[in-house]
Short mmCIF file of C-alpha atoms in Angstrom, two decimals:
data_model
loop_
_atom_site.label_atom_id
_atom_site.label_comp_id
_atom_site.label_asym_id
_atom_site.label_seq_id
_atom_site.Cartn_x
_atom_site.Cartn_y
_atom_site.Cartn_z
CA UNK A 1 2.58 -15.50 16.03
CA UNK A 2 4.98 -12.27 16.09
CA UNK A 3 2.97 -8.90 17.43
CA UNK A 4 4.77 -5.81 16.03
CA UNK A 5 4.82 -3.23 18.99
CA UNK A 6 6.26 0.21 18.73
CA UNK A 7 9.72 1.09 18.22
CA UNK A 8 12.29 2.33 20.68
CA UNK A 9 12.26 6.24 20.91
CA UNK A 10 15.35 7.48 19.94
CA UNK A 11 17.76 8.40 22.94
CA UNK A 12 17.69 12.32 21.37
CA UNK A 13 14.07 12.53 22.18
CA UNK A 14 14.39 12.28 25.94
CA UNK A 15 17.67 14.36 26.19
CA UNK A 16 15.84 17.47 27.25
CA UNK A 17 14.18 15.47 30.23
CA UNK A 18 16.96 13.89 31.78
CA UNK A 19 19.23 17.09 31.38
CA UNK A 20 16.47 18.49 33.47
CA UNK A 21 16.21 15.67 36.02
CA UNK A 22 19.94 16.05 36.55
CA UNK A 23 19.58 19.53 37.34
CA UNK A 24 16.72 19.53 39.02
CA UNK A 25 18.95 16.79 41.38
CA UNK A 26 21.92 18.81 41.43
CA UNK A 27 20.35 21.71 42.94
CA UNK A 28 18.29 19.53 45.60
CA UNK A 29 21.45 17.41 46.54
CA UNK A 30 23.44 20.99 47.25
CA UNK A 31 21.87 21.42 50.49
CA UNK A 32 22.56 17.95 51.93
CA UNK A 33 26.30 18.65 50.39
CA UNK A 34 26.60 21.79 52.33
CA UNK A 35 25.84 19.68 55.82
CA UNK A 36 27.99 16.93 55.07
CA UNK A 37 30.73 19.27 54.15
CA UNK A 38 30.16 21.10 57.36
CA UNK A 39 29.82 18.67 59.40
CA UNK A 40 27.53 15.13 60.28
CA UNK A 41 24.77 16.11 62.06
CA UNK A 42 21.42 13.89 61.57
CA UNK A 43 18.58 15.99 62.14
CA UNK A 44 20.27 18.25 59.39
CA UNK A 45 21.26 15.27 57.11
CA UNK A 46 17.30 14.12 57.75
CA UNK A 47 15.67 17.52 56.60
CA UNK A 48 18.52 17.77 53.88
CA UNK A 49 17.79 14.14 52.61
CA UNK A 50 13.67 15.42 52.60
CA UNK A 51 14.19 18.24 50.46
CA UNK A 52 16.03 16.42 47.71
CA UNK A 53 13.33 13.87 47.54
CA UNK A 54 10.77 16.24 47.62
CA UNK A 55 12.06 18.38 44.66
CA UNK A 56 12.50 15.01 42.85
CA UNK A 57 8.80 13.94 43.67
CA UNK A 58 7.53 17.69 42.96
CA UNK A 59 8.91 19.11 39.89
CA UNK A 60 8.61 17.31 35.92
CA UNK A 61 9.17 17.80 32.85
CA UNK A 62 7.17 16.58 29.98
CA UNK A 63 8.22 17.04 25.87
CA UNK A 64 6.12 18.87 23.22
CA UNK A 65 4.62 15.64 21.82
CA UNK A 66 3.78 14.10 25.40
CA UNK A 67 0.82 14.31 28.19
CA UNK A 68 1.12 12.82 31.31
CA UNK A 69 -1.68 11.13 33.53
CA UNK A 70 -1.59 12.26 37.30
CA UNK A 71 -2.98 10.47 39.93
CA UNK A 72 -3.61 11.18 43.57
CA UNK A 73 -4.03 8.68 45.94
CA UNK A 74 -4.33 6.12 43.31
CA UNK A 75 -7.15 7.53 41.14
CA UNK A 76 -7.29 9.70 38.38
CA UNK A 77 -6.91 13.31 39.01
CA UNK A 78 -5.31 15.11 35.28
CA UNK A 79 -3.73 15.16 32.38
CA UNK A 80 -0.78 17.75 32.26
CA UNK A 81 1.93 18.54 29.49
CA UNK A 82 3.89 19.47 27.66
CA UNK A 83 6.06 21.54 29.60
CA UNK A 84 6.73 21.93 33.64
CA UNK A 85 4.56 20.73 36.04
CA UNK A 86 3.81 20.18 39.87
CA UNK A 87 2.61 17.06 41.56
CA UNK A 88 1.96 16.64 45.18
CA UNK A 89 5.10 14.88 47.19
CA UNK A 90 3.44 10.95 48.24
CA UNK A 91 0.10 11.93 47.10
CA UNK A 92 0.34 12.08 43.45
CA UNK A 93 2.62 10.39 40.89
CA UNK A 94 3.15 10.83 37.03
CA UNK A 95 1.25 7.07 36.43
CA UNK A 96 1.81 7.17 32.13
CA UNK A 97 3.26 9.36 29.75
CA UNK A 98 1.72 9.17 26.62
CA UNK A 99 3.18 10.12 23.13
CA UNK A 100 0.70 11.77 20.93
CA UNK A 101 2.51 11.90 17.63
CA UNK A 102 1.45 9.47 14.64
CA UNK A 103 2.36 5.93 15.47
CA UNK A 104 3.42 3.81 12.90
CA UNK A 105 2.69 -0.12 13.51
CA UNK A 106 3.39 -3.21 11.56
CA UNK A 107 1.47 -6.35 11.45
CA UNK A 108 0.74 -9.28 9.67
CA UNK A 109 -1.76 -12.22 9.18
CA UNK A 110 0.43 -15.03 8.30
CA UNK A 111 -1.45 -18.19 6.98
CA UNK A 112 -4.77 -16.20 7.06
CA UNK A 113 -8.13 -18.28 4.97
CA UNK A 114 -9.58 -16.67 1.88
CA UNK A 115 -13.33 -17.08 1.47
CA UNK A 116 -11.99 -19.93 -1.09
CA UNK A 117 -10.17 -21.53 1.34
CA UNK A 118 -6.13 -19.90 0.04
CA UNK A 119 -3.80 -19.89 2.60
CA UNK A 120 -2.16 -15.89 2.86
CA UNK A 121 0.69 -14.05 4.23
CA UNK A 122 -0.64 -10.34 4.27
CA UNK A 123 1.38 -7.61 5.59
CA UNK A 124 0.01 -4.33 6.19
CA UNK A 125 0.90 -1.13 8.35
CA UNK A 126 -1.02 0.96 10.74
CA UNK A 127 -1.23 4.90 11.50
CA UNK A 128 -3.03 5.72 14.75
CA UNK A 129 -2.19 8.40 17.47
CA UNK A 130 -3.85 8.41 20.71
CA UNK A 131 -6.18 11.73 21.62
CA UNK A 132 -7.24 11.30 24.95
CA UNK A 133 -5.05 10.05 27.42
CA UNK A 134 -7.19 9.55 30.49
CA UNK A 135 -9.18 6.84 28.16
CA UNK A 136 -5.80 4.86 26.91
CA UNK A 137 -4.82 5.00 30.62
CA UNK A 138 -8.41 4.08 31.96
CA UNK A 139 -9.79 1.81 29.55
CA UNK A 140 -7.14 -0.91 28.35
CA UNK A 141 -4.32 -2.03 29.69
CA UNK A 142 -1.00 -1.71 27.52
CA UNK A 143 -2.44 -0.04 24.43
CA UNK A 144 -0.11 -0.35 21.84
CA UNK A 145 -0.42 -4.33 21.75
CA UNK A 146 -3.82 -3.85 22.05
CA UNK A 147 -4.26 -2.13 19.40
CA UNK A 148 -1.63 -4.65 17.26
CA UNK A 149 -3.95 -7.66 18.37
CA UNK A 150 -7.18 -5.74 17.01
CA UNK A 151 -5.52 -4.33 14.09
CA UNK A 152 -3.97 -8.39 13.32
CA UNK A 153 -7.63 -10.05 14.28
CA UNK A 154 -9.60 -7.69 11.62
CA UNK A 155 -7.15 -8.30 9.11
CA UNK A 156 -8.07 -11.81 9.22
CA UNK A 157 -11.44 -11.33 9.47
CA UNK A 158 -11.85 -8.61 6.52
CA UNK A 159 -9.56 -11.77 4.55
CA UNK A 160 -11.90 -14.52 5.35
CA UNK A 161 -14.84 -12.88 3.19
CA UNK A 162 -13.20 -12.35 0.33
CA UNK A 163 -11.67 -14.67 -2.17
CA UNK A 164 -8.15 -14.59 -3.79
CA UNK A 165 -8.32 -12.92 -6.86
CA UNK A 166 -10.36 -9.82 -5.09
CA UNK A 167 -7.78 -9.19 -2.71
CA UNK A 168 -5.18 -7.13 -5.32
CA UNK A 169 -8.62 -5.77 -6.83
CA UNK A 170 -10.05 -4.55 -3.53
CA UNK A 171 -6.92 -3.42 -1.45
CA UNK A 172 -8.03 0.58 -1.22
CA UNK A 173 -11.55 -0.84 -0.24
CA UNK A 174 -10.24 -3.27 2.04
CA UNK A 175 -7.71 -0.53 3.76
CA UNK A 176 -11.20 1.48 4.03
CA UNK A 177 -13.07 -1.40 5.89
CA UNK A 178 -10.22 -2.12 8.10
CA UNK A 179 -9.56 1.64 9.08
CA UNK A 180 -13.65 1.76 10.06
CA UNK A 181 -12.97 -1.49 12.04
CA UNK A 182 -10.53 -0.47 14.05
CA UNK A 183 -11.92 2.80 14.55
CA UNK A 184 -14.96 1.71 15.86
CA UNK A 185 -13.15 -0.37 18.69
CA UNK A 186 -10.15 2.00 19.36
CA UNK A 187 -12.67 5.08 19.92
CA UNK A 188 -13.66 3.90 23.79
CA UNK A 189 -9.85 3.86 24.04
CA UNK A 190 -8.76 7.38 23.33
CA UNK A 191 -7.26 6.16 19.91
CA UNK A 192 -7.81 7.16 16.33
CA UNK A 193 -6.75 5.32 13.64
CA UNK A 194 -5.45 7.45 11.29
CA UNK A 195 -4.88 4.75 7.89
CA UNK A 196 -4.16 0.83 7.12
CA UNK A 197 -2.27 0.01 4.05
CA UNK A 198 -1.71 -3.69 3.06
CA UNK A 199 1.70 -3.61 2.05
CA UNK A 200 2.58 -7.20 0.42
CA UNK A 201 0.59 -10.21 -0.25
CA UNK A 202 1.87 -13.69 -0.54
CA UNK A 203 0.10 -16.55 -1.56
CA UNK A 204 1.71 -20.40 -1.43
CA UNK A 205 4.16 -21.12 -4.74
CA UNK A 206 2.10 -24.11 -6.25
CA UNK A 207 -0.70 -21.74 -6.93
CA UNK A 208 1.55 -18.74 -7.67
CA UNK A 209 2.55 -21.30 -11.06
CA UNK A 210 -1.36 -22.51 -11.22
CA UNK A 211 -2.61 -19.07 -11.45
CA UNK A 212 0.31 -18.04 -13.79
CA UNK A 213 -0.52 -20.74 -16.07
CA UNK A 214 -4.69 -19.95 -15.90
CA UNK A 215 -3.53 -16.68 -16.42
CA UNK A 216 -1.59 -17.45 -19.73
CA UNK A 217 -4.31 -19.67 -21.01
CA UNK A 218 -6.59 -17.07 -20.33
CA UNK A 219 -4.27 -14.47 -22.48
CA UNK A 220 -4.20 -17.24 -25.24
CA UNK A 221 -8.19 -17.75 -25.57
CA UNK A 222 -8.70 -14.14 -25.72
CA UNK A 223 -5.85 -13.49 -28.20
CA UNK A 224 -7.82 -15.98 -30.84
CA UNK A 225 -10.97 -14.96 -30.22
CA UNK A 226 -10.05 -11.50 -30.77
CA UNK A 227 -8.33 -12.84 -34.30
CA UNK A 228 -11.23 -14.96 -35.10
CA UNK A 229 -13.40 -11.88 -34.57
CA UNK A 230 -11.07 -9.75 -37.41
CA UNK A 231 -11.18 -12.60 -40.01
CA UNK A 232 -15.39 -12.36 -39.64
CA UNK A 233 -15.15 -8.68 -40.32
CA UNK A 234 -12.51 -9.29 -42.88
CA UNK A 235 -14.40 -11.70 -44.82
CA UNK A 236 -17.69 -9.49 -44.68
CA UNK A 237 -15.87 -6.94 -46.26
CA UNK A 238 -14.77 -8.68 -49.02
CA UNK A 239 -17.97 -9.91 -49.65
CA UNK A 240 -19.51 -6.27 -49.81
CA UNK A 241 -17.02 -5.26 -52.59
CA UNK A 242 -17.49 -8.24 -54.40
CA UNK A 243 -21.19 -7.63 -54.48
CA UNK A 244 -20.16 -4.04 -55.32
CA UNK A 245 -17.33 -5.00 -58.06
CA UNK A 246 -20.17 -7.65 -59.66
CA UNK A 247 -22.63 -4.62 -59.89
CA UNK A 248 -20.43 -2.26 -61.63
CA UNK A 249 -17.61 -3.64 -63.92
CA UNK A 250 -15.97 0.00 -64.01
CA UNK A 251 -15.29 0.15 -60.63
CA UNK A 252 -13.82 -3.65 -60.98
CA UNK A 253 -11.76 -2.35 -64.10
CA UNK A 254 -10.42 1.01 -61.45
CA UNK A 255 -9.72 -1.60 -58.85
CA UNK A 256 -7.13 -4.04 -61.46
CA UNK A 257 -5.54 -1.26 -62.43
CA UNK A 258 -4.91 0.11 -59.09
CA UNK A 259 -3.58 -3.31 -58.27
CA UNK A 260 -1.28 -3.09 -61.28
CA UNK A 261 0.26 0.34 -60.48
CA UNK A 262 0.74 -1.06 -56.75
CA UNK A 263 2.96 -3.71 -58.09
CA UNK A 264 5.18 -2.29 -60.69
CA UNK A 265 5.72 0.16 -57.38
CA UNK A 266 6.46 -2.53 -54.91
CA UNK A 267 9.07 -3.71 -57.88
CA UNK A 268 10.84 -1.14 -58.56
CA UNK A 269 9.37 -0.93 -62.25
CA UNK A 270 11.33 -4.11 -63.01
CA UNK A 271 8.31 -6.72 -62.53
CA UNK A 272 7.24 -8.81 -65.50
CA UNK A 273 3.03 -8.17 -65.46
CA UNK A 274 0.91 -10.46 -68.30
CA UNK A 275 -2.25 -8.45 -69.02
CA UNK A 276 -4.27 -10.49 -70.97
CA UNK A 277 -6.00 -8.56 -73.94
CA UNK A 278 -7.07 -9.15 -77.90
CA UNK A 279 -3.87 -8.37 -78.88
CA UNK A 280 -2.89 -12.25 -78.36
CA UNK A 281 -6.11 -13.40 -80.62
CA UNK A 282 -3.63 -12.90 -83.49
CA UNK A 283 -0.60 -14.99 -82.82
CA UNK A 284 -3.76 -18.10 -83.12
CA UNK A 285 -2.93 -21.11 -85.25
CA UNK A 286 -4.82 -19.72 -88.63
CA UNK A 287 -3.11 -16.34 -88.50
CA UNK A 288 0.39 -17.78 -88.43
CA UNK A 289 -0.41 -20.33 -91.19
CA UNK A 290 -1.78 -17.50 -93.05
CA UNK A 291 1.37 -15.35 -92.39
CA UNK A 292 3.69 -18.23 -93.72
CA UNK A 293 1.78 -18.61 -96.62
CA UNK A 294 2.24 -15.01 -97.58
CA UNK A 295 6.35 -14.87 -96.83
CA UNK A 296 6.79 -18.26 -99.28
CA UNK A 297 4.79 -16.54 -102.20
CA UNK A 298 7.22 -13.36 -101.68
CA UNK A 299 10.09 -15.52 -101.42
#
């Protein structure tokens, strides 16, 4: 399983030092120049060859962003930086230099179990920066991948009580539990753990088109209950203004002709609208025989 580590410094970042180093060796070589230009002689060449190595082993250089652990005779002794500083020639030596800016490092739980037994591919990012370097010297040994391993093994656990579906839900609380997590074991270390985001979650295909379908079907069921739910208040309306049109035949009489007026809008004024009315009661069958009768005797 891959372990993310940190990345590379950029060569720009250690410029200053070396520039330094090469001075610093410049000026302790010129001595030993000056007897081998005057002439070989050893006991000159030995005490020449003893001051170069002692600058070397004496004088360092550390960045703004860096502390350095110094140890004498093998055992702790300070933590110096940024800036020039002294250590003792054979006696003490510059054991780590630690960066103290905001690391940034990825990791992943590939194939990690849900509570419901899903299969995962989580990947997620982690900001830490270490604050005491005697304890990330002292207490673990090669601290970044230490912390990748713990920040990797509590992903998986924080994934294994959950199910699926809270995951996407949850993320901001599960970033939360994960940053305490890691805290909590990364504090004996000199380390704090700044943030974890979960950056991408990947779950296998067959279930990505299961849980697109349930999720459709879902949609669906809710979309007609929600329309089933309208018609029931539809219907209950119309059932209060019939009660109310059968109470009062006025308001019934308001309500046709508003109806009518509607329509001969909708139309344009060219709609053909029957009314029906007593007008008609005298085109009956007596009237017009009546009628007939009347235009023969004039005739």
């Amino acid at each position: 399983m891959p372990v993310a580590v940190r990345s590379k410094k950029p060569l720009s970042s250690r410029m200053g030092v070396w520039l330094f180093e090469i001075f610093t060796f410049i000026v302790s070589a010129l001595p030993l120049g000056l007897v081998l230009y005057n002439g070989w002689h050893f006991g000159l060449v030995l005490i020449a060859l003893a001051y170069l190595v002692t600058a070397l082993l004496t004088v360092h250089v550390t960045q703004q962003w860096e502390k350095v652990v110094v140890l004498r005779l093998g055992r702790f002794n300070r933590v110096k930086g940024p800036g020039i500083f002294f250590t003792i020639p054979f006696l003490e030596s510059a054991a780590l230099r630690v960066d103290q800016r905001i690391i940034v490092t990825p990791f992943s739980a590939e194939e990690a179990l849900t509570a419901d037994l899903v299969p995962t591919d989580i990947d997620a990012v982690l900001f830490w920066m270490v604050v005491n370097p005697q304890k990330a010297w002292c207490e673990v040994d090669n601290y970044p991948n230490a912390v990748s391993w713990s920040a990797q093994t509590a992903l998986r656990d924080a994934i294994g009580r959950i199910n699926l579906a809270d995951i996407s839900t949850r993320r901001s609380q599960l970033d939360s539990e994960l940053r305490e997590t890691l805290s909590a074991k990364t504090s004996d270390w000199g380390i704090s753990i700044l943030s974890v985001e979960i950056r991408n979650i990947l779950i296998p295909e067959n279930l990505q088109d299961a849980m697109s379908r349930e999720a459709q079907a879902q949609q669906e069921s809710n979309a007609r209950v929600i329309l089933a739910e309208i018609e029931n208040q539809i219907a209950e309306l119309y059932v209060e203004a019939a009660e109310l049109y059968r109470q009062d035949e006025i308001a019934l009489q308001i309500r046709m002709a508003s109806m009518v007026n509607e329509s001969v809008k909708e139309g344009g004024g060219n709609n053909l609208i029957v009314v029906p009315s007593s007008f008609s009661e005298g085109f009956n069958a007596g009237t017009m025989k009546d009628l007939k009768d009347l235009f023969a005797k004039q005739g």
